Short mmCIF file of C-alpha atoms and ligand atoms in Angstrom, two decimals:
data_model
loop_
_atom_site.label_atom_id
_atom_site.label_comp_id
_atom_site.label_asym_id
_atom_site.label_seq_id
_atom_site.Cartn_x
_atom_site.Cartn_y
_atom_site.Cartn_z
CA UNK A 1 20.08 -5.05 -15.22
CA UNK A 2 23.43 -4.55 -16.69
CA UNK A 3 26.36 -4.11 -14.29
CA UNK A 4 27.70 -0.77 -13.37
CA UNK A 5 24.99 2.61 -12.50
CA UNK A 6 21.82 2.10 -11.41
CA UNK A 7 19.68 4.73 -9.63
CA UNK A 8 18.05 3.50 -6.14
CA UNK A 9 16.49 5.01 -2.80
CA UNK A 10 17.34 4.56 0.66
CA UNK A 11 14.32 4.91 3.16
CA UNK A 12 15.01 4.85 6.72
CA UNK A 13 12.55 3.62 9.67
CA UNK A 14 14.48 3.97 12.71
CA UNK A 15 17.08 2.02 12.80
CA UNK A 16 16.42 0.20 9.89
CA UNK A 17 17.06 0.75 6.50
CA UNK A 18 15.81 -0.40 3.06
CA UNK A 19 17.37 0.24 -0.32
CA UNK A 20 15.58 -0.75 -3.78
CA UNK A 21 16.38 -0.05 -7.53
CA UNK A 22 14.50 3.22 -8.65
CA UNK A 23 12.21 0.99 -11.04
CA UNK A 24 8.67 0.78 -11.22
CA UNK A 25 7.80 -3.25 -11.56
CA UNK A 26 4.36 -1.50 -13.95
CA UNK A 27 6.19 0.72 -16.76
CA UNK A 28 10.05 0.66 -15.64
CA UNK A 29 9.58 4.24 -14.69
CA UNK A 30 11.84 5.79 -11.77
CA UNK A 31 9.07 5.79 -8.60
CA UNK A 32 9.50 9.53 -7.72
CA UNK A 33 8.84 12.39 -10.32
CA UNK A 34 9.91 14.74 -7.33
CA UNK A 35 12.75 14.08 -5.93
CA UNK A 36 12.56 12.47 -2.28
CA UNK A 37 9.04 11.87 -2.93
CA UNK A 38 8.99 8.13 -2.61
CA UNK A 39 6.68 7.63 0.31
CA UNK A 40 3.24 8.08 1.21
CA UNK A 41 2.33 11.50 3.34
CA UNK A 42 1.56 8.84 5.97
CA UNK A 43 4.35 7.75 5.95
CA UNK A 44 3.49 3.83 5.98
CA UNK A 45 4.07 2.44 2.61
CA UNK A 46 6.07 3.60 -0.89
CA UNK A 47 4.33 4.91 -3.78
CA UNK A 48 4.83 5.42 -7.28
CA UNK A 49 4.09 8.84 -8.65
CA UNK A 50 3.30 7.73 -11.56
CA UNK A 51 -0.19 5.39 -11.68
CA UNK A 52 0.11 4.93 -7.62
CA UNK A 53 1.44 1.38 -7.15
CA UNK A 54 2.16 1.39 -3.53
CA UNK A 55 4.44 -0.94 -1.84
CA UNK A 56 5.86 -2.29 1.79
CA UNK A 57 8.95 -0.57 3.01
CA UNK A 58 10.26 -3.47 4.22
CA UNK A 59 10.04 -5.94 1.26
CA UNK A 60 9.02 -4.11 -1.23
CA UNK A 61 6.19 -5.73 -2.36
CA UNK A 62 3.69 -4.01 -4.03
CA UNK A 63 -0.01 -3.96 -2.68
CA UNK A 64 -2.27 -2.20 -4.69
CA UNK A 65 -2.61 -0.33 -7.96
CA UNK A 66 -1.19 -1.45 -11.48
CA UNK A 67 1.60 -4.14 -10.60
CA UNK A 68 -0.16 -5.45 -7.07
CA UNK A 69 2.00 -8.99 -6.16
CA UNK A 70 5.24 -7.53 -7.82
CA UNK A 71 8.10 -6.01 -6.06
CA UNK A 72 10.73 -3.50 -6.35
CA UNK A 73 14.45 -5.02 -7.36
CA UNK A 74 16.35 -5.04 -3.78
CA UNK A 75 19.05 -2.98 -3.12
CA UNK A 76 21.38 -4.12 0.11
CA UNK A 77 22.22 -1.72 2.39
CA UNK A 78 23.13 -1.91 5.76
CA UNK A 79 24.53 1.05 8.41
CA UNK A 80 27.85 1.20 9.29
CA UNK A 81 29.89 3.40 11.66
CA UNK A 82 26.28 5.43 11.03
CA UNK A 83 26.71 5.78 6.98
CA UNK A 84 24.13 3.55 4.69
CA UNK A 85 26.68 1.54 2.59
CA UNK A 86 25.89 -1.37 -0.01
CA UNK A 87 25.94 -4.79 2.10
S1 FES B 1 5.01 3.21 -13.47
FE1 FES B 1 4.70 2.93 -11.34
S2 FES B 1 2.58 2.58 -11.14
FE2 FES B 1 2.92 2.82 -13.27
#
């Protein structure tokens, strides 16, 4: 990934919150064809509209469908005075 833009998502559990790159580890593609539509309707893991990789919220890593082992590119975030900033 060059330096400068890069599109990414912010999911928060709680307290805790976990940012990755917007990039599909199968095709490159950007996870969401809707926008906000990044997790499952249970809630429990992230999915990829696209040929339904799903991964963990809290590492990314995928487990099951197309790219199952892979993981989504980290993006640090941490809260601060209650905004989400880059760590
Ligand atoms: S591009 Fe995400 S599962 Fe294929």
């Amino acid at each position: 990934m060059r330096a400068g833009r890069f599109h990414g998502f912010v999911v928060r559990r709680g307290e805790q919150v976990h940012g990755y790159v917007d990039r599909c580890p199968h095709m490159g593609l950007p996870l969401a064809r809707d926008l906000d539509e990044y997790v499952t309707p249970n809630g429990d893991l992230l999915m990829c509209s696209w040929h339904g990789a799903m991964f963990r919220i809290e590492d990314g890593f995928c487990v099951g469908g197309p790219c199952s082992g892979a993981r989504l590119q980290l993006w640090p975030v941490a809260v601060r005075d209650r905004m989400i900033v880059t760590a």
